[in-house]
PDB file of C-alpha atoms in Angstrom:
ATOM      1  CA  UNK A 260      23.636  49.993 -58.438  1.00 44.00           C
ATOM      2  CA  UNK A 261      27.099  49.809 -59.966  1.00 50.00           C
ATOM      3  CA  UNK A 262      25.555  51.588 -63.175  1.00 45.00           C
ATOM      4  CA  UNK A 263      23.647  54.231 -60.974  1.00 45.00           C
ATOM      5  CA  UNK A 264      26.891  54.942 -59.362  1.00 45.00           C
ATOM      6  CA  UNK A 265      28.619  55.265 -62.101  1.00 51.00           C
ATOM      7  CA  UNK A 266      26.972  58.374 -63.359  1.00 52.00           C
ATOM      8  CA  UNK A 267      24.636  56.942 -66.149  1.00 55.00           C
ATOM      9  CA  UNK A 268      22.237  59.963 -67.070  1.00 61.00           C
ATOM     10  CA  UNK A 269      18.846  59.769 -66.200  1.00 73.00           C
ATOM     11  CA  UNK A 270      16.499  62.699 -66.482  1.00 81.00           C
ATOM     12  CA  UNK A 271      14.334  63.552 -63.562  1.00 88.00           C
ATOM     13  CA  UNK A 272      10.905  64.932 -63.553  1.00 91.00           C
ATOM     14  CA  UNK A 273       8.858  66.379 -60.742  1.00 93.00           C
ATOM     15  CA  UNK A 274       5.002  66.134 -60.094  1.00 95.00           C
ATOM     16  CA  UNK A 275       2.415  67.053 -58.028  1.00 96.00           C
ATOM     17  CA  UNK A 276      -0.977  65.942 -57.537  1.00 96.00           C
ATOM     18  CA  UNK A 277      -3.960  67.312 -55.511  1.00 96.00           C
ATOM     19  CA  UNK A 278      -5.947  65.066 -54.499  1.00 93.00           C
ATOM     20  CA  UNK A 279      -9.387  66.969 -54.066  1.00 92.00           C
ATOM     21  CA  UNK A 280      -9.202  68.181 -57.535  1.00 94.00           C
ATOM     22  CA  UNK A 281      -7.694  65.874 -59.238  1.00 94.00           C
ATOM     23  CA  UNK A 282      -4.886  68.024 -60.782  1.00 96.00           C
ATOM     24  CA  UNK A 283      -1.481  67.803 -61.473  1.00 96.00           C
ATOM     25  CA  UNK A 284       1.157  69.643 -62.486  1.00 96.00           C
ATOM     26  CA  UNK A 285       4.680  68.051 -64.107  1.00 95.00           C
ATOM     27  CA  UNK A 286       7.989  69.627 -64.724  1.00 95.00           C
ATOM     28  CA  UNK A 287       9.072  69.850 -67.887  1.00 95.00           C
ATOM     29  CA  UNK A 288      11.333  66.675 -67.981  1.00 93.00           C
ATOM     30  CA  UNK A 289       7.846  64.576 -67.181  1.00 94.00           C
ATOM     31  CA  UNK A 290       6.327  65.446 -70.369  1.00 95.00           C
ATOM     32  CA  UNK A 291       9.204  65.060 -72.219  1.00 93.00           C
ATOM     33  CA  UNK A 292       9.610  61.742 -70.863  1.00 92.00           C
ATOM     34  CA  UNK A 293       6.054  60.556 -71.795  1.00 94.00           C
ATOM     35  CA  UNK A 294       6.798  61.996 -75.536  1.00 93.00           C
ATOM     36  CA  UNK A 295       5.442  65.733 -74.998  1.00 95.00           C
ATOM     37  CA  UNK A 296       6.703  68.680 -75.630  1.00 94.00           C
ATOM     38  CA  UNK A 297       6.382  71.032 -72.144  1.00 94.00           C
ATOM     39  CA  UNK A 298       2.911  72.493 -71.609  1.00 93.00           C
ATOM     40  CA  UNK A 299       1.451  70.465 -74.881  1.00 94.00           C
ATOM     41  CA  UNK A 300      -1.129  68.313 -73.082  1.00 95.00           C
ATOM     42  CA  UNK A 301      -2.910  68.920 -70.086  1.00 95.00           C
ATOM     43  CA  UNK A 302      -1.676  65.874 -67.483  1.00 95.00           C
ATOM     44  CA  UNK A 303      -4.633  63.905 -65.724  1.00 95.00           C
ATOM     45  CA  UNK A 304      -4.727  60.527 -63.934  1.00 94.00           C
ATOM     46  CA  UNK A 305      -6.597  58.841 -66.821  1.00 95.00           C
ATOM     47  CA  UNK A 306      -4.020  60.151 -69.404  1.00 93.00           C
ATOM     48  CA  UNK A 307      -1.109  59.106 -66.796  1.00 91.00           C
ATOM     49  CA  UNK A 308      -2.348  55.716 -66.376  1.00 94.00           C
ATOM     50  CA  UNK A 309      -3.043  55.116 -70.241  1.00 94.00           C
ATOM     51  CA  UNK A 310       0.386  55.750 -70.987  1.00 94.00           C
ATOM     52  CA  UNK A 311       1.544  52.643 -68.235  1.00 93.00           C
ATOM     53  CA  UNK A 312       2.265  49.506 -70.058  1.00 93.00           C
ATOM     54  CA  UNK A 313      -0.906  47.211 -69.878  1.00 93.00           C
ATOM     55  CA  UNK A 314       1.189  45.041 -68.326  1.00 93.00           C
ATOM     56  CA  UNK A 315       1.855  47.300 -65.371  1.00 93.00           C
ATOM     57  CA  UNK A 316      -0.757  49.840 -65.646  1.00 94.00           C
ATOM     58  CA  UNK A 317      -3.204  47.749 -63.028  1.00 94.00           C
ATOM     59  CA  UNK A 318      -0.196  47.766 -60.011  1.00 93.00           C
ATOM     60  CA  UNK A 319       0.433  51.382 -61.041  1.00 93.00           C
ATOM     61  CA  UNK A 320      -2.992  52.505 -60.494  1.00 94.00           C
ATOM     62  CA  UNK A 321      -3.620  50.580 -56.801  1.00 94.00           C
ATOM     63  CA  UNK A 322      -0.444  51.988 -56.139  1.00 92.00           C
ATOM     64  CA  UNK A 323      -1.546  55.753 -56.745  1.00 93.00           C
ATOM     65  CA  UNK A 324      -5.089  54.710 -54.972  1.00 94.00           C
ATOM     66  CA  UNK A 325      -3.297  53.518 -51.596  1.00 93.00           C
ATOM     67  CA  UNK A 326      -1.185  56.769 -51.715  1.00 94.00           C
ATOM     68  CA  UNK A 327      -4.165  58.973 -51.882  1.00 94.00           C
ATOM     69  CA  UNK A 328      -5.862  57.094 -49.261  1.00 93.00           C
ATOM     70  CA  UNK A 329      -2.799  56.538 -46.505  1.00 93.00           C
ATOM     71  CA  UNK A 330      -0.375  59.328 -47.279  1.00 91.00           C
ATOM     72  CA  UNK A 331       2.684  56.492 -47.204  1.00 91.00           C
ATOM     73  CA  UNK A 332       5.969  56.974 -48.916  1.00 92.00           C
ATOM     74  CA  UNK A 333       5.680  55.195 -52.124  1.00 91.00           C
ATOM     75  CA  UNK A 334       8.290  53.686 -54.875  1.00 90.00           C
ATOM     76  CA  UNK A 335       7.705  51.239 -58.178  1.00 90.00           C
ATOM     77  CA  UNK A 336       9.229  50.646 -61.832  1.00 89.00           C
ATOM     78  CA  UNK A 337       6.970  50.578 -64.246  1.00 91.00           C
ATOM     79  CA  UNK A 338       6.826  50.886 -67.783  1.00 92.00           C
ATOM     80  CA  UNK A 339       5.018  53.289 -70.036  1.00 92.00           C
ATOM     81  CA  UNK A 340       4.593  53.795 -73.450  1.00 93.00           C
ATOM     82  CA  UNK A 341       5.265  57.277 -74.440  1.00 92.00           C
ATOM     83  CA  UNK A 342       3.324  59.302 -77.130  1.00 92.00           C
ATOM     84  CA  UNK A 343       5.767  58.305 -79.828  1.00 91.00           C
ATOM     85  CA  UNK A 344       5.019  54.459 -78.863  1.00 91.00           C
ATOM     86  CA  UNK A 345       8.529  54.077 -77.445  1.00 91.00           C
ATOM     87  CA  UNK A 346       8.471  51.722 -74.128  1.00 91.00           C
ATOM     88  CA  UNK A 347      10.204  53.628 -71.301  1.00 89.00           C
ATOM     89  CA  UNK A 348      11.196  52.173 -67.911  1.00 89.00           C
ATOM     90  CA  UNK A 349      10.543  54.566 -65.326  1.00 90.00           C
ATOM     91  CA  UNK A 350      11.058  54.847 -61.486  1.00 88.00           C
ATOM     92  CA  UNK A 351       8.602  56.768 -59.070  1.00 90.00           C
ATOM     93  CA  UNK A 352       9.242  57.652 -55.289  1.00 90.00           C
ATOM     94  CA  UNK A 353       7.004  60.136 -53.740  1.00 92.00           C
ATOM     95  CA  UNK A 354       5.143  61.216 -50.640  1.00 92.00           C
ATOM     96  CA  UNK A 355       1.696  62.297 -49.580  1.00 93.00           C
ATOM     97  CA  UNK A 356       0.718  65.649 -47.388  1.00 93.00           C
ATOM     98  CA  UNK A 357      -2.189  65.112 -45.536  1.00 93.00           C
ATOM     99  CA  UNK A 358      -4.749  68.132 -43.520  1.00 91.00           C
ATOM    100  CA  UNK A 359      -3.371  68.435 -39.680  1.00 88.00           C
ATOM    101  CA  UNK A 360      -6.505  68.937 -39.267  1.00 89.00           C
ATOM    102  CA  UNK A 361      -8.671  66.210 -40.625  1.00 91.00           C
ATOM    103  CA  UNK A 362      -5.934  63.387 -41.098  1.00 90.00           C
ATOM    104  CA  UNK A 363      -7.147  63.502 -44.697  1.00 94.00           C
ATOM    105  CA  UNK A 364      -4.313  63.440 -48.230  1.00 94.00           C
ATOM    106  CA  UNK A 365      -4.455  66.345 -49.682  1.00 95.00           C
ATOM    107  CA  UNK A 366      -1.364  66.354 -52.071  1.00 95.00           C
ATOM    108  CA  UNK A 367       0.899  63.756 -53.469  1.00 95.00           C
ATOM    109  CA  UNK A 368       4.327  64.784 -54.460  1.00 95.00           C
ATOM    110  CA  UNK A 369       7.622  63.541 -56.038  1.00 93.00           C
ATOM    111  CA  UNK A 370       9.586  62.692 -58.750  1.00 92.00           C
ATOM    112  CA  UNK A 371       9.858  59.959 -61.799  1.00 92.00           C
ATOM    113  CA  UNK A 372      13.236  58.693 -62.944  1.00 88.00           C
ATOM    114  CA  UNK A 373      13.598  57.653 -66.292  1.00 89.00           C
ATOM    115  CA  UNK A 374      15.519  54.355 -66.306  1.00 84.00           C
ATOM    116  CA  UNK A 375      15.520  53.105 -69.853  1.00 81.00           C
ATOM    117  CA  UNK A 376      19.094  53.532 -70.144  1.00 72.00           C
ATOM    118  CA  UNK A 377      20.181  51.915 -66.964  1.00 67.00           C
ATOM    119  CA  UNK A 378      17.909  49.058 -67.985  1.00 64.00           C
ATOM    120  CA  UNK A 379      19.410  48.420 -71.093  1.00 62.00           C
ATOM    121  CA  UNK A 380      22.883  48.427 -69.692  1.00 61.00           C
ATOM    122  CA  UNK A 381      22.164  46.246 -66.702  1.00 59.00           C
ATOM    123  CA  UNK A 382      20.764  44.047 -69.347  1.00 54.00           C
ATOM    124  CA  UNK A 383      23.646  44.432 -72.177  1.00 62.00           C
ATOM    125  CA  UNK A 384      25.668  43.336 -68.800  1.00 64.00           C
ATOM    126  CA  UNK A 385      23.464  40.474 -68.047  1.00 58.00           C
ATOM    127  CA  UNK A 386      23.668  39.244 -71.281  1.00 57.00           C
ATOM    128  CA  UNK A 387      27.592  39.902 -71.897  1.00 57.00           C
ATOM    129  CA  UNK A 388      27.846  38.034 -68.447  1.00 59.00           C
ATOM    130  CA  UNK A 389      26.060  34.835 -69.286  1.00 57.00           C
ATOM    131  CA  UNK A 390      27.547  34.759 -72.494  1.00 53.00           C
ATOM    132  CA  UNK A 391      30.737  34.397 -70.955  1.00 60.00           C
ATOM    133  CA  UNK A 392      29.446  32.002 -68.710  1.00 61.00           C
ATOM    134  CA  UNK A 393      27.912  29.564 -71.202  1.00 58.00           C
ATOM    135  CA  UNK A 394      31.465  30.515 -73.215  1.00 56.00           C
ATOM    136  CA  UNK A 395      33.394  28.845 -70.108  1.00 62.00           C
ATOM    137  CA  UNK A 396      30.616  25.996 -69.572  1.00 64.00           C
ATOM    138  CA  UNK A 397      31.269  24.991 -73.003  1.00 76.00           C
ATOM    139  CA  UNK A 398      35.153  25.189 -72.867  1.00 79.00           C
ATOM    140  CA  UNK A 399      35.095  22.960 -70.138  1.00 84.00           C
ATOM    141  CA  UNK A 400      32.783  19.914 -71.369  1.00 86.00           C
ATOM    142  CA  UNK A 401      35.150  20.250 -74.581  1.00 85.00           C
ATOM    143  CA  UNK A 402      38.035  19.435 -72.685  1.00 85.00           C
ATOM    144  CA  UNK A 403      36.514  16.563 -71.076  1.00 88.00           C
ATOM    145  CA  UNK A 404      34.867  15.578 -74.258  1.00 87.00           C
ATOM    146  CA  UNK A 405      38.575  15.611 -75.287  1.00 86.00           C
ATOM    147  CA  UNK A 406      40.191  13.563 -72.661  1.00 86.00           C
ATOM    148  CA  UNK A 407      37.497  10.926 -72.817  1.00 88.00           C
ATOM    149  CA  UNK A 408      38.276  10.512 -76.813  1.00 86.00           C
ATOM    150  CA  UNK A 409      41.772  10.458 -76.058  1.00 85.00           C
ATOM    151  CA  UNK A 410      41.797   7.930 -73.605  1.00 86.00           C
ATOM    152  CA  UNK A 411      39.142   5.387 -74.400  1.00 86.00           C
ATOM    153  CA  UNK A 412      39.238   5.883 -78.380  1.00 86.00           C
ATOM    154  CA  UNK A 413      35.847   7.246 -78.411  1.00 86.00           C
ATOM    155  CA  UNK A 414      34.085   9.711 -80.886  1.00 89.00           C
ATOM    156  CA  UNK A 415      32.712  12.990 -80.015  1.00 86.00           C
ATOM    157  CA  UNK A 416      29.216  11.796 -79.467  1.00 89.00           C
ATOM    158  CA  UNK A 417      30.624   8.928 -78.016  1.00 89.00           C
ATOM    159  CA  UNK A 418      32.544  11.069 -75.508  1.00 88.00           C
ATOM    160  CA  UNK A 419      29.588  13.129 -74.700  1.00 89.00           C
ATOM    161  CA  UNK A 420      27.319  10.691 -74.162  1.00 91.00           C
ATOM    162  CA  UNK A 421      29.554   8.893 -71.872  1.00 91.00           C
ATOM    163  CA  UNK A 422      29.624  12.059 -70.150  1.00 91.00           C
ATOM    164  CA  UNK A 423      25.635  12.905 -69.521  1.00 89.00           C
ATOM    165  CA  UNK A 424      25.454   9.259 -68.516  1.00 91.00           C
ATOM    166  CA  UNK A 425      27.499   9.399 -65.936  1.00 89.00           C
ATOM    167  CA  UNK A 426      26.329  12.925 -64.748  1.00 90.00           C
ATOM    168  CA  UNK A 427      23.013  11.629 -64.578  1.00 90.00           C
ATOM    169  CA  UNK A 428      23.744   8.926 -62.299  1.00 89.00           C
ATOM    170  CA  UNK A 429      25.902  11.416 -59.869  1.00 88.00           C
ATOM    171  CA  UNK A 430      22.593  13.936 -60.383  1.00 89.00           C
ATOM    172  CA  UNK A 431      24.931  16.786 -61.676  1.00 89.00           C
ATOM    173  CA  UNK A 432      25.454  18.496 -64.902  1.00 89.00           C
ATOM    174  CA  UNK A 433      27.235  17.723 -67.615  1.00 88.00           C
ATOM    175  CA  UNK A 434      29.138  21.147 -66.564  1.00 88.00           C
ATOM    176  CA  UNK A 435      30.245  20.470 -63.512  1.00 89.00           C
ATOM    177  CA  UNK A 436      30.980  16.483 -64.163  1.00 89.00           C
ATOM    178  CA  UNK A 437      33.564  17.740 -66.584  1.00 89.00           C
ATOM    179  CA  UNK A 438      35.079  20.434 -64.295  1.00 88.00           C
ATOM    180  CA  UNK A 439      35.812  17.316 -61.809  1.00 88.00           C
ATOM    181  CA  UNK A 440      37.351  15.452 -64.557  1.00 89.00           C
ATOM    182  CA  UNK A 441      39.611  18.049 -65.413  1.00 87.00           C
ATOM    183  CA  UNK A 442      40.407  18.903 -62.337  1.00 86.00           C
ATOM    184  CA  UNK A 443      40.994  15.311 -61.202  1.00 84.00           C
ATOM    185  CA  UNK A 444      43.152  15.276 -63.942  1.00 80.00           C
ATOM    186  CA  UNK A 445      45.221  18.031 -63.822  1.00 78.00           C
ATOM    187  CA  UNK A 446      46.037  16.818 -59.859  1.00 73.00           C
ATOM    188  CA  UNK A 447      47.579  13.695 -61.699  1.00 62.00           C
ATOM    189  CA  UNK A 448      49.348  15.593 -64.882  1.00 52.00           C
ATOM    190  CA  UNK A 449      53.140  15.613 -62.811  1.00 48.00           C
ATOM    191  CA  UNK A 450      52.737  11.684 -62.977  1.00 51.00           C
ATOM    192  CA  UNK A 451      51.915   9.925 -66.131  1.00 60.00           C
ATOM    193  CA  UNK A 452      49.148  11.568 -68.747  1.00 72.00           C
ATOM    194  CA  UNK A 453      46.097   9.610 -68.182  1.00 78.00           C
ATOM    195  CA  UNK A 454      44.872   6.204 -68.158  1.00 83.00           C
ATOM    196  CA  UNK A 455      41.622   3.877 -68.904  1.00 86.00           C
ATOM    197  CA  UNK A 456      41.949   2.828 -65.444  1.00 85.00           C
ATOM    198  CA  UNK A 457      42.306   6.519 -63.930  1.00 83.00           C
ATOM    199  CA  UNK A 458      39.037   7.357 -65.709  1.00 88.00           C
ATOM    200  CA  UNK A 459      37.435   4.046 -65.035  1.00 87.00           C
ATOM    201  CA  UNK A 460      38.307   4.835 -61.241  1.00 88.00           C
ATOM    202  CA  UNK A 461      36.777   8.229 -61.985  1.00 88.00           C
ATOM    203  CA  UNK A 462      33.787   7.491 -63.023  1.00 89.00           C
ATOM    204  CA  UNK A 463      32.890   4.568 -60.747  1.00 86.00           C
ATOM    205  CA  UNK A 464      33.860   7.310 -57.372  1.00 86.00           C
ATOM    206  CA  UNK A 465      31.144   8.849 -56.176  1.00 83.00           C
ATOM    207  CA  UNK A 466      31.748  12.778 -55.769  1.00 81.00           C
ATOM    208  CA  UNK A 467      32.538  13.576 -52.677  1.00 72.00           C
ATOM    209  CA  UNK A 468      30.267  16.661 -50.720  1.00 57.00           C
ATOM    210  CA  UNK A 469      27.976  15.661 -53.822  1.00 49.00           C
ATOM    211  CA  UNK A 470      25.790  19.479 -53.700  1.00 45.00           C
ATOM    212  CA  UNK A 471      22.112  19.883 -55.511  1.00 41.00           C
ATOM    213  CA  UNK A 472      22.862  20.459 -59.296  1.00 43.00           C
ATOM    214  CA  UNK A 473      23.310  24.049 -60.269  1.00 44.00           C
ATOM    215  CA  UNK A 474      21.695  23.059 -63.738  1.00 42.00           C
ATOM    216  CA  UNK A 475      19.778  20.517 -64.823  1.00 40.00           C
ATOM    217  CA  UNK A 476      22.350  17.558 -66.517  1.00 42.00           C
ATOM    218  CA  UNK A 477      22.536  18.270 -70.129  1.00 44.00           C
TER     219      UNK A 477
END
């Protein structure tokens, strides 16, 4: 939403489909989104649907066939592939308009969205964002890594090992056993720097308000 909001550009096409006959008639955005050029093809369910991603074409189709057959507001994302075999993320919302008079869909209407470009930056933000996480996760089990070497004369792997032993027997990650370290600590830093004994009192505590693990222990 925060990308939608903040004024990404999406193109927007318009369709229409009757029902009876079977034909329908895009706006010129729509066949430019499915790799046309306006008015080149003639647009009919079975070339709509073989342009859906295989992958999506099947939800896309009983989708269309319970709109024709109820008349019900209707929404997805899907993906197509266009005519230039570029994969395209698209949103639909649309409508039916059924016969006062029989009850019976006449006419589905509405518009696509192409989303491609949102996708990829809600993804390029995904990604930046769990880089940064994994960036922090690290940072913190080096630090602990650290302090163990420090104060019992261990080597890295020495260290680290220490660490995912105790974190499996407190059934947390190796993550979020360091942040407690560090944290335990840094509550102790104005008094002396630490001890074997403050880390052998440490490690034999049980955490307290012990939660599920967030990750499995590394």
């Amino acid at each position: 939403m925060e990308v939608l909001l903040a004024g990404t550009p999406q193109p927007v096409g318009q369709f229409v489909f009757t029902v009876r006959t079977g034909e329908w008639w895009w706006s010129d955005p729509l066949y430019v989104m499915h790799g046309f050029k306006p008015g080149e093809i003639v647009p009919t369910t079975e070339l709509m649907l073989a342009h859906k991603h295989p992958d999506d074409r099947a939800r896309v189709q009983a989708l269309l066939a319970d709109a024709c057959s109820s008349g019900q507001p209707f929404a997805c994302v899907h993906r197509i592939l266009d005519a230039n075999g570029h994969t395209r993320t698209l949103g639909v919302v649309g409508r039916g308009r059924k016969e006062p008079a029989t009850d019976e869909v006449v006419q589905l209407s509405g518009y696509f969205v192409d989303l491609t470009i949102t996708q990829r930056e809600l993804a390029q933000r995904e990604a930046t964002a769990a880089i940064h996480a994994s960036s922090q996760s690290r940072a913190v089990i080096e630090q602990a890594k650290g302090a163990v070497m420090t104060v019992y004369g261990m080597t890295e792997d020495e260290a680290f090992d220490l660490l995912r032993h105790h974190s499996n027997i407190t059934n947390e990650s190796v993550r979020h056993l360091s942040r407690r370290l560090m944290d335990n600590l840094a509550d102790g830093a104005g008094v002396s720097a630490p001890t074997t004994d403050d880390l052998d009192l440490f490690f034999e505590t049980p955490p307290q308000n012990a939660l599920a693990p967030d990750v499995f222990p590394a």
